[in-house]
PDB file of C-alpha atoms in Angstrom:
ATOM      1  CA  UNK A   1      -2.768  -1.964   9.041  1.00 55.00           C
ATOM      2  CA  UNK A   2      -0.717  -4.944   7.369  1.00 80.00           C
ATOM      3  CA  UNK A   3       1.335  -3.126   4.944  1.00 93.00           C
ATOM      4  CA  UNK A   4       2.649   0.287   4.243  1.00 95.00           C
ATOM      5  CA  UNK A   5       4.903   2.098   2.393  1.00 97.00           C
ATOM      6  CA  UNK A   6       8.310   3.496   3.640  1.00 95.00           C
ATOM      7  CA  UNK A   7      10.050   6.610   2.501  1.00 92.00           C
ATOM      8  CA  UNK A   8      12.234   4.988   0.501  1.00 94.00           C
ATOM      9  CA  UNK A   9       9.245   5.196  -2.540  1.00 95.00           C
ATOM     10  CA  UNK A  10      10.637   6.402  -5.737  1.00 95.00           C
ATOM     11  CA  UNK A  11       6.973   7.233  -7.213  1.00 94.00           C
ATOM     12  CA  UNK A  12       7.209   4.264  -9.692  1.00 96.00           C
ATOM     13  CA  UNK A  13       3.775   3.536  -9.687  1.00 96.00           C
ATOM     14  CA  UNK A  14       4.198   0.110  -9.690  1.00 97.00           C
ATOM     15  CA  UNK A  15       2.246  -0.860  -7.125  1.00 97.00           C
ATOM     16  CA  UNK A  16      -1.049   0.907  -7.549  1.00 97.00           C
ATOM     17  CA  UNK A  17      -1.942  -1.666 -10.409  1.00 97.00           C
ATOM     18  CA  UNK A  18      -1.267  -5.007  -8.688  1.00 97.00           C
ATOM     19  CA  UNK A  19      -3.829  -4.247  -5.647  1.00 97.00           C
ATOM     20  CA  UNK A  20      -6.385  -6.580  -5.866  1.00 95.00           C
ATOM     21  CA  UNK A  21      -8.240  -4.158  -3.049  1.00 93.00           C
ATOM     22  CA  UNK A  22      -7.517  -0.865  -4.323  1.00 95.00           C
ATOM     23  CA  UNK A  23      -5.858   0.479  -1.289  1.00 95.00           C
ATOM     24  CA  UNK A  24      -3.018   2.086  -2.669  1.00 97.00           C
ATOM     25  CA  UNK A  25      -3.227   5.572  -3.596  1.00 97.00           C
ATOM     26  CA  UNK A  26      -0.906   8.522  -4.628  1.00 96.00           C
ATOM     27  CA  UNK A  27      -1.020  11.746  -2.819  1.00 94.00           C
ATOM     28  CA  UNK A  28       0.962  14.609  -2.275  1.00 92.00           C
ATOM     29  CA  UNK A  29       2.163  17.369   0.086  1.00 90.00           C
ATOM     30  CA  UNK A  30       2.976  20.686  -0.812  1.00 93.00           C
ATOM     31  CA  UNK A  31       6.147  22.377  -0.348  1.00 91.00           C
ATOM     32  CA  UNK A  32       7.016  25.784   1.280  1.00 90.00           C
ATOM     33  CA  UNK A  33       8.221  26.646  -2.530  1.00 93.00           C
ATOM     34  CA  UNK A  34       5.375  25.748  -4.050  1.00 91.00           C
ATOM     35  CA  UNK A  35       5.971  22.233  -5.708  1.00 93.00           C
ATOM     36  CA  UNK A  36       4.310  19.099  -4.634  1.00 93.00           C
ATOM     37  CA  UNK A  37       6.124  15.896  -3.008  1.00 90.00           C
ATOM     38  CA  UNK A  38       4.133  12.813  -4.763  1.00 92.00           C
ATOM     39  CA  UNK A  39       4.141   9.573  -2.740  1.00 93.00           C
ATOM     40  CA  UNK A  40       2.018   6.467  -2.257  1.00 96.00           C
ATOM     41  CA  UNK A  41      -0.042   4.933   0.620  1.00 96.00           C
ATOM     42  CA  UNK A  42      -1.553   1.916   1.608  1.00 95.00           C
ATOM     43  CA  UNK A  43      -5.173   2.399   3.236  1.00 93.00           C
ATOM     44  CA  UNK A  44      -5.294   0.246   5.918  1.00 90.00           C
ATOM     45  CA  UNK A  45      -8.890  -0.444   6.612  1.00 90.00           C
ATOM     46  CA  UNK A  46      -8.329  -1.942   2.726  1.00 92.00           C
ATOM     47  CA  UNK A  47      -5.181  -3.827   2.968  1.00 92.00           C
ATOM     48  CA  UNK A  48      -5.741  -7.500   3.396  1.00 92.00           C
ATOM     49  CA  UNK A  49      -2.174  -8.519   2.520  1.00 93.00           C
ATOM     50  CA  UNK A  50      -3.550 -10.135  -0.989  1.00 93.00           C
ATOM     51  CA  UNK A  51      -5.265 -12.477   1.371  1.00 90.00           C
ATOM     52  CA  UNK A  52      -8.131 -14.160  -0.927  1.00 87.00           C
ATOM     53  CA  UNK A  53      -6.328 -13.378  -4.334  1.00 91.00           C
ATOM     54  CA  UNK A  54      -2.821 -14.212  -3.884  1.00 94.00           C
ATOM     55  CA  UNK A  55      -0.118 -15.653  -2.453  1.00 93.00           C
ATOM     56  CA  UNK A  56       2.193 -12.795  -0.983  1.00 94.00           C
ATOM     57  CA  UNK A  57       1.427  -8.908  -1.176  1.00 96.00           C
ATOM     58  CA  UNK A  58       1.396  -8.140  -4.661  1.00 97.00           C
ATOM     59  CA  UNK A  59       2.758  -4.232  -3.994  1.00 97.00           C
ATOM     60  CA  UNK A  60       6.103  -5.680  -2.465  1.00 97.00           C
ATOM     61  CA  UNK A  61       6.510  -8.303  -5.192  1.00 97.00           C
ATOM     62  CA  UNK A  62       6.929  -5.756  -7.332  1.00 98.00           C
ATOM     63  CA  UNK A  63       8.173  -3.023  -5.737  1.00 98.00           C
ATOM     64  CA  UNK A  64      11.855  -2.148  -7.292  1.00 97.00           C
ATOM     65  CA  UNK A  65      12.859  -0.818  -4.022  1.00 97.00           C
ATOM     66  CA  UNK A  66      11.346  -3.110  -1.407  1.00 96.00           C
ATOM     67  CA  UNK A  67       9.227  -0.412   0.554  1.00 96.00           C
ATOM     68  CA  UNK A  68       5.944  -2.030   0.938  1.00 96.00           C
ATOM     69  CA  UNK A  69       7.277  -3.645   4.277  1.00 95.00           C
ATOM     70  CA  UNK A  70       4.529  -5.333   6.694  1.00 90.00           C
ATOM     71  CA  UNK A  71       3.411  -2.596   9.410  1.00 84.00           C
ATOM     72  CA  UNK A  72       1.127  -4.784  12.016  1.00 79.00           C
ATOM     73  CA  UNK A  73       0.573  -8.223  12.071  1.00 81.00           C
ATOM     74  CA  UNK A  74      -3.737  -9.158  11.702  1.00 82.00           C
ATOM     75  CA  UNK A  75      -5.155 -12.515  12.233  1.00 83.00           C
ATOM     76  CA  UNK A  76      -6.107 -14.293   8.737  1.00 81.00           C
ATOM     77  CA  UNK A  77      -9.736 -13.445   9.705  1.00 83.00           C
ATOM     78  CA  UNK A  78      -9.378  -9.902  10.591  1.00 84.00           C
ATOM     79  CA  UNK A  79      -7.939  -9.749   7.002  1.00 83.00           C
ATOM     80  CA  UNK A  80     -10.639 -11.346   5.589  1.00 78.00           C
ATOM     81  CA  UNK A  81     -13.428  -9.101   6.799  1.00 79.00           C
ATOM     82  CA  UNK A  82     -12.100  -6.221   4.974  1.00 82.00           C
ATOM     83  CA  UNK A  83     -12.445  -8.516   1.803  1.00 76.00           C
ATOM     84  CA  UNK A  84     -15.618  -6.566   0.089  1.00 58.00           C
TER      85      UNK A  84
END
């Protein structure tokens, strides 16, 4: 994985937009009381660190918050296999 997305996510939504690979997504868990706990993830086999489109991860350039922090570090070409 190159990125992910800490705890520290307020649910903005900002992020979800900006990836040029659609590998941010918004799920949820469920609570013992019943409500859900929204948060977003980064799909790894997706994330190519806006390798190919940009010049630094769009999700943490405009993340309010700075959570989108880099996970694993991937060779330039293992990122751009996962380019579709």
């Amino acid at each position: 994985m190159s990125l992910k997305i800490t705890e520290k996510c307020i649910n903005c939504g900002a992020c979800e937009p900006e990836c040029p690979n659609n590998a941010i997504y918004e799920g949820y868990k469920e609570c013992t009381d019943g409500t859900k706990n929204y948060y977003y993830f980064i799909v790894p086999e997706k994330c190519t660190e806006c390798l190919g489109f940009y010049d630094e991860p769009q999700c943490a350039s405009v993340c309010p918050v700075d959570c989108c922090i880099l996970e694993n570090i991937e060779s330039e070409e293992d990122l751009l296999k996962k380019i579709n």
